[in-house]
N, CA, C and O atoms as a MOPAC input file, in Angstrom:
PM7 MOZYME 1SCF
protein

 N      7.39000 1    16.05300 1     2.72700 1
 C      7.07100 1    14.64200 1     2.84700 1
 C      7.01200 1    14.29700 1     4.33100 1
 O      7.83400 1    14.75300 1     5.12600 1
 N      6.00900 1    13.47300 1     4.68900 1
 C      5.87300 1    13.07200 1     6.08500 1
 C      5.16200 1    11.72200 1     6.18500 1
 O      4.45300 1    11.29700 1     5.27300 1
 N      5.37700 1    11.06900 1     7.31900 1
 C      4.71400 1     9.80900 1     7.62200 1
 C      3.97000 1     9.98200 1     8.93600 1
 O      4.50300 1    10.53000 1     9.90100 1
 N      2.74000 1     9.50900 1     8.95800 1
 C      1.96700 1     9.48800 1    10.19100 1
 C      1.69000 1     8.03100 1    10.54500 1
 O      1.14200 1     7.27500 1     9.74400 1
 N      2.07400 1     7.65800 1    11.74300 1
 C      1.74300 1     6.33800 1    12.27100 1
 C      0.40100 1     6.46200 1    12.97200 1
 O      0.22700 1     7.33400 1    13.82300 1
 N     -0.55800 1     5.59400 1    12.62400 1
 C     -1.83400 1     5.62000 1    13.33700 1
 C     -1.58300 1     5.25400 1    14.79100 1
 O     -0.52900 1     4.71000 1    15.12400 1
 N     -2.53400 1     5.54500 1    15.64800 1
 C     -2.38900 1     5.22100 1    17.07200 1
 C     -2.17700 1     3.72100 1    17.27200 1
 O     -1.34100 1     3.31300 1    18.07900 1
 N     -2.92100 1     2.91100 1    16.54800 1
 C     -2.79500 1     1.45400 1    16.67100 1
 C     -1.38700 1     1.00800 1    16.26900 1
 O     -0.76100 1     0.21800 1    16.97600 1
 N     -0.89300 1     1.50600 1    15.14900 1
 C      0.45800 1     1.13700 1    14.70100 1
 C      1.51400 1     1.65700 1    15.66900 1
 O      2.44400 1     0.93100 1    16.02000 1
 N      1.37500 1     2.91000 1    16.10200 1
 C      2.34500 1     3.49600 1    17.03400 1
 C      2.40200 1     2.69700 1    18.32900 1
 O      3.48300 1     2.43100 1    18.85400 1
 N      1.24100 1     2.31800 1    18.84100 1
 C      1.21400 1     1.54500 1    20.08100 1
 C      1.90700 1     0.19900 1    19.91800 1
 O      2.63800 1    -0.23100 1    20.81000 1
 N      1.68600 1    -0.47000 1    18.79100 1
 C      2.29600 1    -1.78700 1    18.56200 1
 C      3.80900 1    -1.69300 1    18.31000 1
 O      4.55400 1    -2.60800 1    18.66200 1
 N      4.26200 1    -0.58800 1    17.70200 1
 C      5.68000 1    -0.43800 1    17.35200 1
 C      6.50700 1     0.19500 1    18.46100 1
 O      7.73600 1     0.18300 1    18.39300 1
 N      5.86400 1     0.74000 1    19.46900 1
 C      6.55100 1     1.44300 1    20.56000 1
 C      7.63900 1     0.59100 1    21.20300 1
 O      8.66800 1     1.11800 1    21.62500 1
 N      7.42400 1    -0.72000 1    21.28200 1
 C      8.39300 1    -1.60600 1    21.93100 1
 C      9.74900 1    -1.63100 1    21.20800 1
 O     10.76000 1    -1.99700 1    21.80600 1
 N      9.77100 1    -1.24400 1    19.93000 1
 C     11.02200 1    -1.22900 1    19.16200 1
 C     11.76900 1     0.08900 1    19.28400 1
 O     12.95000 1     0.16500 1    18.94400 1
 N     11.09700 1     1.12600 1    19.76500 1
 C     11.67600 1     2.46900 1    19.82200 1
 C     12.43400 1     2.68700 1    21.12000 1
 O     11.98800 1     3.42300 1    21.99900 1
 N     13.57300 1     2.04300 1    21.22600 1
 C     14.43600 1     2.17600 1    22.40100 1
 C     15.47300 1     3.27000 1    22.13700 1
 O     15.69900 1     3.63000 1    20.98200 1
 N     16.09600 1     3.79400 1    23.16400 1
 C     17.17200 1     4.77200 1    22.94200 1
 C     18.25600 1     4.16300 1    22.04900 1
 O     18.61800 1     2.99600 1    22.19400 1
 N     18.75800 1     4.97200 1    21.13300 1
 C     19.82400 1     4.51800 1    20.24600 1
 C     19.33400 1     3.72300 1    19.05000 1
 O     20.13200 1     3.06600 1    18.38200 1
 N     18.03600 1     3.76700 1    18.76300 1
 C     17.46800 1     3.03200 1    17.63600 1
 C     16.94700 1     4.02300 1    16.60100 1
 O     16.32700 1     5.02800 1    16.94700 1
 N     17.20600 1     3.72700 1    15.32600 1
 C     16.69400 1     4.53700 1    14.22400 1
 C     15.70700 1     3.70800 1    13.41400 1
 O     15.81000 1     2.48400 1    13.34500 1
 N     14.74900 1     4.39800 1    12.80300 1
 C     13.78500 1     3.74300 1    11.92000 1
 C     14.20600 1     3.92500 1    10.46700 1
 O     14.62000 1     5.00900 1    10.05500 1
 N     14.09400 1     2.85400 1     9.70500 1
 C     14.44300 1     2.86800 1     8.28700 1
 C     13.25800 1     2.30300 1     7.51300 1
 O     12.75900 1     1.22500 1     7.83500 1
 N     12.80800 1     3.02900 1     6.49300 1
 C     11.80400 1     2.51800 1     5.57700 1
 C     12.56500 1     2.06500 1     4.34000 1
 O     12.93100 1     2.87200 1     3.48500 1
 N     12.79600 1     0.75600 1     4.26200 1
 C     13.66400 1     0.19000 1     3.23100 1
 C     12.85500 1    -0.29600 1     2.04200 1
 O     12.05600 1    -1.22500 1     2.16300 1
 N     13.06400 1     0.33200 1     0.89700 1
 C     12.49500 1    -0.11900 1    -0.36600 1
 C     13.23400 1    -1.39700 1    -0.73700 1
 O     14.45100 1    -1.37400 1    -0.91800 1
 N     12.51700 1    -2.51000 1    -0.85100 1
 C     13.14100 1    -3.82100 1    -1.06200 1
 C     13.53000 1    -3.99600 1    -2.52400 1
 O     12.78500 1    -4.56400 1    -3.32300 1
 N     14.72200 1    -3.49000 1    -2.85100 1
 C     15.19200 1    -3.54700 1    -4.23400 1
 C     16.57900 1    -4.17700 1    -4.36000 1
 O     17.18000 1    -4.13400 1    -5.43300 1
 N     17.08500 1    -4.75300 1    -3.28900 1
 C     18.38500 1    -5.40900 1    -3.33400 1
 C     19.56200 1    -4.48700 1    -3.07200 1
 O     20.70700 1    -4.94000 1    -3.07800 1
 N     19.30800 1    -3.19300 1    -2.84100 1
 C     20.37000 1    -2.21900 1    -2.59600 1
 C     20.44400 1    -1.92500 1    -1.10600 1
 O     19.42200 1    -1.71800 1    -0.45100 1
 N     21.66100 1    -1.90900 1    -0.57600 1
 C     21.85700 1    -1.56700 1     0.82500 1
 C     22.03800 1    -2.79600 1     1.69700 1
 O     21.80100 1    -3.92100 1     1.25700 1
 N     22.45600 1    -2.57800 1     2.92600 1
 C     22.80500 1    -3.68500 1     3.81300 1
 C     21.60900 1    -4.47300 1     4.35600 1
 O     21.80300 1    -5.54200 1     4.93600 1
 N     20.39600 1    -3.98300 1     4.18600 1
 C     19.22800 1    -4.64800 1     4.77200 1
 C     18.37500 1    -5.38900 1     3.75700 1
 O     17.50700 1    -6.17500 1     4.13500 1
 N     18.60800 1    -5.15100 1     2.48700 1
 C     17.82200 1    -5.76300 1     1.42500 1
 C     18.66800 1    -6.83600 1     0.76200 1
 O     19.57400 1    -6.53100 1    -0.01300 1
 N     18.37200 1    -8.08200 1     1.06500 1
 C     19.20500 1    -9.18500 1     0.56400 1
 C     18.95600 1    -9.48900 1    -0.89800 1
 O     19.88600 1    -9.84700 1    -1.62100 1
 N     17.71500 1    -9.35200 1    -1.34800 1
 C     17.41700 1    -9.56200 1    -2.76000 1
 C     16.21700 1    -8.72000 1    -3.14100 1
 O     15.35300 1    -8.41400 1    -2.31900 1
 N     16.19100 1    -8.36000 1    -4.39600 1
 C     15.09300 1    -7.51600 1    -4.85600 1
 C     13.81000 1    -8.32100 1    -4.98500 1
 O     13.83100 1    -9.53400 1    -5.19500 1
 N     12.71200 1    -7.62800 1    -4.85800 1
 C     11.40200 1    -8.23300 1    -5.04400 1
 C     11.16900 1    -8.38200 1    -6.54400 1
 O     11.15900 1    -7.38700 1    -7.26800 1
 N     10.98300 1    -9.59900 1    -7.01200 1
 C     10.87300 1    -9.85600 1    -8.45300 1
 C      9.42900 1    -9.92900 1    -8.93500 1
 O      9.18800 1   -10.37000 1   -10.05900 1
 N      8.48000 1    -9.51900 1    -8.13700 1
 C      7.07900 1    -9.61700 1    -8.53200 1
 C      6.58600 1    -8.35000 1    -9.21600 1
 O      5.40400 1    -8.25100 1    -9.54700 1
 N      7.45300 1    -7.39700 1    -9.43100 1
 C      7.10600 1    -6.10400 1   -10.02000 1
 C      6.14900 1    -5.30200 1    -9.14900 1
 O      5.49500 1    -4.37500 1    -9.62700 1
 N      6.06900 1    -5.65600 1    -7.88300 1
 C      5.25900 1    -4.88300 1    -6.94900 1
 C      6.19200 1    -4.05400 1    -6.06800 1
 O      7.38200 1    -4.34600 1    -5.94800 1
 N      5.63500 1    -3.03400 1    -5.46800 1
 C      6.40400 1    -2.18200 1    -4.57400 1
 C      6.36000 1    -2.81000 1    -3.18600 1
 O      5.28100 1    -3.06300 1    -2.65100 1
 N      7.53300 1    -3.06100 1    -2.60200 1
 C      7.59700 1    -3.68700 1    -1.27900 1
 C      8.53300 1    -2.89000 1    -0.38400 1
 O      9.63500 1    -2.51200 1    -0.78000 1
 N      8.06100 1    -2.64400 1     0.83800 1
 C      8.84000 1    -1.92100 1     1.83600 1
 C      8.93700 1    -2.73500 1     3.11000 1
 O      8.07500 1    -3.56400 1     3.40400 1
 N     10.00100 1    -2.48800 1     3.86400 1
 C     10.16500 1    -3.02300 1     5.21100 1
 C     10.46900 1    -1.85100 1     6.13400 1
 O     11.29000 1    -0.99400 1     5.81000 1
 N      9.80800 1    -1.81900 1     7.27600 1
 C     10.11900 1    -0.84300 1     8.31400 1
 C     11.09100 1    -1.52900 1     9.26000 1
 O     10.75300 1    -2.51800 1     9.91100 1
 N     12.30300 1    -0.99000 1     9.32600 1
 C     13.36500 1    -1.60000 1    10.11600 1
 C     13.70700 1    -0.72200 1    11.31100 1
 O     13.66400 1     0.50600 1    11.23800 1
 N     14.04200 1    -1.37400 1    12.39800 1
 C     14.53800 1    -0.69400 1    13.58700 1
 C     15.98300 1    -1.14200 1    13.74400 1
 O     16.25500 1    -2.31200 1    14.01100 1
 N     16.91500 1    -0.19200 1    13.57500 1
 C     18.34400 1    -0.51600 1    13.54600 1
 C     19.08800 1     0.29400 1    14.60400 1
 O     18.59800 1     1.32000 1    15.07600 1
 N     20.27500 1    -0.18000 1    14.96900 1
 C     21.12600 1     0.56100 1    15.90700 1
 C     21.54300 1     1.87800 1    15.28800 1
 O     21.69900 1     1.98000 1    14.07200 1
 N     21.72300 1     2.88300 1    16.12400 1
 C     22.07800 1     4.21300 1    15.61800 1
 C     23.40400 1     4.24000 1    14.88200 1
 O     23.65500 1     5.16500 1    14.10900 1
 N     24.27100 1     3.23900 1    15.10400 1
 C     25.55200 1     3.20600 1    14.39400 1
 C     25.50100 1     2.32700 1    13.14200 1
 O     26.54600 1     2.03800 1    12.55900 1
 N     24.31600 1     1.89800 1    12.72000 1
 C     24.17700 1     1.09600 1    11.50300 1
 C     24.60300 1     1.92100 1    10.28900 1
 O     24.47000 1     3.14500 1    10.28200 1
 N     25.10900 1     1.24800 1     9.27900 1
 C     25.53900 1     1.90300 1     8.04800 1
 C     24.31200 1     2.35200 1     7.26000 1
 O     23.61900 1     1.52800 1     6.66300 1
 N     24.04700 1     3.64300 1     7.25700 1
 C     22.87900 1     4.18700 1     6.56600 1
 C     23.27600 1     5.09000 1     5.40200 1
 O     22.52500 1     5.99600 1     5.03800 1
 N     24.46300 1     4.85100 1     4.80700 1
 C     24.90600 1     5.74800 1     3.73600 1
 C     24.00400 1     5.67600 1     2.49600 1
 O     23.99100 1     6.61700 1     1.70300 1
 N     23.25300 1     4.58800 1     2.30800 1
 C     22.30500 1     4.49400 1     1.19500 1
 C     20.96700 1     5.16600 1     1.50900 1
 O     20.10300 1     5.26000 1     0.63700 1
 N     20.79300 1     5.63400 1     2.74700 1
 C     19.51100 1     6.13700 1     3.22500 1
 C     19.58500 1     7.62600 1     3.55700 1
 O     19.43100 1     8.02200 1     4.71200 1
 N     19.82100 1     8.43500 1     2.54300 1
 C     20.01500 1     9.87300 1     2.72600 1
 C     18.74100 1    10.69400 1     2.81700 1
 O     18.79600 1    11.88300 1     3.13200 1
 N     17.59700 1    10.08200 1     2.54800 1
 C     16.31900 1    10.78300 1     2.65500 1
 C     15.81200 1    10.63900 1     4.08600 1
 O     15.66300 1     9.52200 1     4.57900 1
 N     15.54700 1    11.75300 1     4.75200 1
 C     15.03000 1    11.73500 1     6.12400 1
 C     13.59200 1    12.25500 1     6.08000 1
 O     13.32800 1    13.38600 1     5.67100 1
 N     12.67800 1    11.39100 1     6.51500 1
 C     11.25500 1    11.72100 1     6.49000 1
 C     10.77600 1    11.90100 1     7.92700 1
 O     10.88000 1    10.97200 1     8.72700 1
 N     10.25700 1    13.06800 1     8.26600 1
 C      9.74200 1    13.25500 1     9.62200 1
 C      8.45100 1    12.45000 1     9.82900 1
 O      7.66500 1    12.25100 1     8.90200 1
 N      8.26100 1    12.00000 1    11.06600 1
 C      7.03500 1    11.28300 1    11.42100 1
 C      6.65500 1    11.61700 1    12.85800 1
 O      7.42900 1    12.24200 1    13.58300 1
 N      5.47900 1    11.20500 1    13.25600 1
 C      5.05000 1    11.43100 1    14.63200 1
 C      5.75900 1    10.50800 1    15.61900 1
 O      5.54700 1    10.63300 1    16.82500 1
 N      6.59500 1     9.58500 1    15.14300 1
 C      7.41500 1     8.74400 1    16.02200 1
 C      8.90300 1     9.06500 1    15.90800 1
 O      9.72600 1     8.40900 1    16.54700 1
 N      9.25200 1    10.05400 1    15.11500 1
 C     10.65100 1    10.41600 1    14.91900 1
 C     11.03200 1    10.28900 1    13.45500 1
 O     10.21700 1     9.89600 1    12.62000 1
 N     12.27500 1    10.62300 1    13.15400 1
 C     12.75900 1    10.57700 1    11.77600 1
 C     12.79000 1     9.14800 1    11.25200 1
 O     13.11000 1     8.20500 1    11.97700 1
 N     12.44900 1     9.01500 1     9.97100 1
 C     12.49800 1     7.73600 1     9.27100 1
 C     13.44900 1     7.91600 1     8.09400 1
 O     13.28500 1     8.84300 1     7.30100 1
 N     14.44300 1     7.03400 1     7.97200 1
 C     15.44400 1     7.11300 1     6.91500 1
 C     15.02600 1     6.24000 1     5.74000 1
 O     14.48400 1     5.15000 1     5.92600 1
 N     15.28400 1     6.73300 1     4.51900 1
 C     14.90900 1     5.99100 1     3.31800 1
 C     15.92400 1     6.27400 1     2.20800 1
 O     16.69500 1     7.23100 1     2.28700 1
 N     15.91400 1     5.43500 1     1.18200 1
 C     16.76400 1     5.65500 1     0.01100 1
 C     16.16600 1     6.82000 1    -0.78200 1
 O     14.96500 1     6.82100 1    -1.05300 1
 N     16.97100 1     7.80100 1    -1.15600 1
 C     16.43300 1     8.97600 1    -1.83700 1
 C     15.62100 1     8.65700 1    -3.09000 1
 O     14.59000 1     9.28700 1    -3.32700 1
 N     16.05500 1     7.70800 1    -3.88200 1
 C     15.33900 1     7.40400 1    -5.11600 1
 C     14.02000 1     6.67200 1    -4.87800 1
 O     13.18800 1     6.58800 1    -5.78200 1
 N     13.82100 1     6.14100 1    -3.67100 1
 C     12.54600 1     5.46800 1    -3.39200 1
 C     11.40600 1     6.47300 1    -3.24000 1
 O     10.23400 1     6.10000 1    -3.17800 1
 N     11.77000 1     7.74700 1    -3.18200 1
 C     10.76900 1     8.81700 1    -3.10200 1
 C      9.81600 1     8.75900 1    -4.29800 1
 O      8.67000 1     9.20000 1    -4.20200 1
 N     10.28900 1     8.21400 1    -5.42600 1
 C      9.45500 1     8.10100 1    -6.62700 1
 C      8.24600 1     7.20000 1    -6.40600 1
 O      7.22900 1     7.36000 1    -7.08100 1
 N      8.33900 1     6.26100 1    -5.47800 1
 C      7.24100 1     5.33800 1    -5.18700 1
 C      6.40500 1     5.79900 1    -3.98000 1
 O      5.47600 1     5.10200 1    -3.57400 1
 N      6.72500 1     6.95200 1    -3.41600 1
 C      6.05600 1     7.44100 1    -2.21700 1
 C      5.15400 1     8.62300 1    -2.53600 1
 O      5.24000 1     9.21400 1    -3.61200 1
 N      4.28700 1     8.95900 1    -1.58500 1
 C      3.45900 1    10.15700 1    -1.66100 1
 C      3.97700 1    11.17100 1    -0.65300 1
 O      4.73300 1    10.82200 1     0.25400 1
 N      3.57500 1    12.41000 1    -0.80800 1
 C      4.01400 1    13.45800 1     0.11200 1
 C      3.54200 1    13.20200 1     1.54500 1
 O      4.27500 1    13.46400 1     2.49800 1
 N      2.33200 1    12.69500 1     1.69300 1
 C      1.79200 1    12.39200 1     3.01900 1
 C      1.43500 1    10.91000 1     3.04600 1
 O      0.58900 1    10.44500 1     2.28200 1
 N      2.09700 1    10.17900 1     3.93900 1
 C      1.88000 1     8.73900 1     4.01700 1
 C      1.42200 1     8.34100 1     5.40900 1
 O      1.63700 1     9.05700 1     6.38700 1
 N      0.78600 1     7.18200 1     5.47300 1
 C      0.27900 1     6.64900 1     6.73600 1
 C      0.74000 1     5.20800 1     6.88000 1
 O      0.65200 1     4.41700 1     5.94100 1
 N      1.23200 1     4.88000 1     8.06400 1
 C      1.53400 1     3.49100 1     8.40100 1
 C      0.47800 1     3.05400 1     9.40500 1
 O      0.30100 1     3.66900 1    10.45600 1
 N     -0.22000 1     1.97600 1     9.05500 1
 C     -1.31100 1     1.46700 1     9.87600 1
 C     -1.11000 1    -0.03400 1    10.05900 1
 O     -0.23600 1    -0.63600 1     9.43500 1
 N     -1.92700 1    -0.62600 1    10.92000 1
 C     -1.86500 1    -2.07300 1    11.13400 1
 C     -3.28900 1    -2.61700 1    11.19700 1
 O     -4.17000 1    -2.02800 1    11.82400 1
 N     -3.49000 1    -3.73500 1    10.54600 1
 C     -4.74000 1    -4.47000 1    10.65900 1
 C     -4.55200 1    -5.42200 1    11.82600 1
 O     -3.82800 1    -6.41200 1    11.71300 1
 N     -5.19600 1    -5.13200 1    12.94000 1
 C     -4.97100 1    -5.91300 1    14.16200 1
 C     -5.42700 1    -7.35900 1    14.03900 1
 O     -4.85800 1    -8.24000 1    14.68300 1
 N     -6.42000 1    -7.61400 1    13.24400 1
 C     -6.91400 1    -8.98700 1    13.08100 1
 C     -5.85700 1    -9.87200 1    12.43400 1
 O     -5.62100 1   -10.99800 1    12.87100 1
 N     -5.22700 1    -9.34800 1    11.38800 1
 C     -4.23900 1   -10.13800 1    10.64200 1
 C     -2.80000 1    -9.75200 1    10.95900 1
 O     -1.86700 1   -10.33100 1    10.40400 1
 N     -2.61400 1    -8.78300 1    11.84400 1
 C     -1.28300 1    -8.27600 1    12.20900 1
 C     -0.46000 1    -7.92300 1    10.97600 1
 O      0.72000 1    -8.25900 1    10.87700 1
 N     -1.10400 1    -7.24700 1    10.05100 1
 C     -0.45400 1    -6.85100 1     8.80100 1
 C     -0.31700 1    -5.33500 1     8.78300 1
 O     -1.30400 1    -4.61400 1     8.92600 1
 N      0.90400 1    -4.85700 1     8.60800 1
 C      1.16000 1    -3.42200 1     8.52100 1
 C      1.00500 1    -2.97800 1     7.06800 1
 O      1.27100 1    -3.73700 1     6.13600 1
 N      0.57100 1    -1.73500 1     6.90000 1
 C      0.41700 1    -1.20600 1     5.55000 1
 C      0.98700 1     0.20700 1     5.47300 1
 O      1.01700 1     0.94600 1     6.45700 1
 N      1.43300 1     0.55000 1     4.28000 1
 C      1.91700 1     1.89000 1     3.96000 1
 C      1.00600 1     2.42500 1     2.87000 1
 O      0.87200 1     1.81600 1     1.80900 1
 N      0.38200 1     3.56400 1     3.13400 1
 C     -0.49100 1     4.15800 1     2.12800 1
 C     -0.21100 1     5.65000 1     2.02900 1
 O      0.43800 1     6.24700 1     2.88800 1
 N     -0.72100 1     6.22400 1     0.95900 1
 C     -0.54000 1     7.65100 1     0.72600 1
 C     -1.80000 1     8.25000 1     0.15700 1
 O     -2.85700 1     7.62100 1     0.15200 1
 N     -1.68000 1     9.47900 1    -0.32500 1
 C     -2.83200 1    10.17300 1    -0.88500 1
 C     -3.38600 1     9.45600 1    -2.10500 1
 O     -4.57900 1     9.55600 1    -2.39000 1
 N     -2.54300 1     8.74000 1    -2.82400 1
 C     -2.95800 1     8.01900 1    -4.02400 1
 C     -3.46700 1     6.61900 1    -3.74400 1
 O     -3.84000 1     5.90600 1    -4.67500 1
 N     -3.49200 1     6.20800 1    -2.48400 1
 C     -3.95900 1     4.86500 1    -2.13200 1
 C     -2.86500 1     4.03600 1    -1.49100 1
 O     -1.87400 1     4.56100 1    -0.98500 1
 N     -3.06600 1     2.74600 1    -1.52300 1
 C     -2.15100 1     1.81600 1    -0.87200 1
 C     -0.83000 1     1.70900 1    -1.64500 1
 O     -0.82500 1     1.53400 1    -2.86400 1
 N      0.27300 1     1.81500 1    -0.92600 1
 C      1.59600 1     1.67600 1    -1.52600 1
 C      2.10500 1     0.25800 1    -1.30800 1
 O      2.59200 1    -0.37800 1    -2.24400 1
 N      1.99700 1    -0.24100 1    -0.07900 1
 C      2.38300 1    -1.62100 1     0.25600 1
 C      1.38200 1    -2.13700 1     1.29000 1
 O      1.33400 1    -1.64400 1     2.41700 1
 N      0.59600 1    -3.11900 1     0.90300 1
 C     -0.46500 1    -3.62800 1     1.77700 1
 C      0.04900 1    -4.63000 1     2.80700 1
 O     -0.67700 1    -5.01500 1     3.72400 1
 N      1.29000 1    -5.04500 1     2.65400 1
 C      1.85900 1    -6.02900 1     3.57400 1
 C      3.30900 1    -5.67300 1     3.88600 1
 O      4.22500 1    -6.44800 1     3.61100 1
 N      3.49800 1    -4.50500 1     4.45700 1
 C      4.84300 1    -4.00000 1     4.76400 1
 C      5.46300 1    -4.82900 1     5.90400 1
 O      4.82500 1    -5.06500 1     6.92900 1
 N      6.68400 1    -5.25400 1     5.71000 1
 C      7.37900 1    -5.98900 1     6.74900 1
 C      7.86000 1    -5.08000 1     7.87100 1
 O      8.12300 1    -3.89700 1     7.65000 1
 N      7.97300 1    -5.62800 1     9.06200 1
 C      8.52400 1    -4.90700 1    10.21200 1
 C      9.57600 1    -5.81100 1    10.83600 1
 O      9.29600 1    -6.95800 1    11.18500 1
 N     10.80200 1    -5.27900 1    10.97300 1
 C     11.91000 1    -6.09000 1    11.51300 1
 C     12.68600 1    -5.30700 1    12.55100 1
 O     13.02800 1    -4.14300 1    12.34100 1
 N     12.96000 1    -5.95100 1    13.66800 1
 C     13.79100 1    -5.37000 1    14.72500 1
 C     15.20400 1    -5.88800 1    14.52700 1
 O     15.48100 1    -7.05100 1    14.81800 1
 N     16.10800 1    -5.03700 1    14.03200 1
 C     17.49300 1    -5.40700 1    13.78000 1
 C     18.43800 1    -4.76700 1    14.79100 1
 O     19.65700 1    -4.89100 1    14.67100 1
 N     17.87900 1    -4.08600 1    15.78200 1
 C     18.69500 1    -3.37800 1    16.78000 1
 C     19.17500 1    -4.32100 1    17.85700 1
 O     19.87400 1    -3.90100 1    18.77900 1

């Protein structure tokens, strides 16, 4: 399993990648310290979080390599993911997306700097 950030997305997200920061791809299901409530629309929703390296990540045991570094995720969220995924950004609407070999996974992925 891997994630590739497009050049456009990588360039826009670079400002969050400071020393001592980890990336988390959080499946918004109400589990863990970053998901306050589950998404009740029956759609798959993710947030890309930038957290301090000492953040509590015990719910995020899945480590996915990417061209920007390791991305932590909840192991069971792998069921909603593809083996090869891409994070891109629509520059016109400033909307990030997560897609895979099977198509779009989340067309409006949130990005939050919590570090």
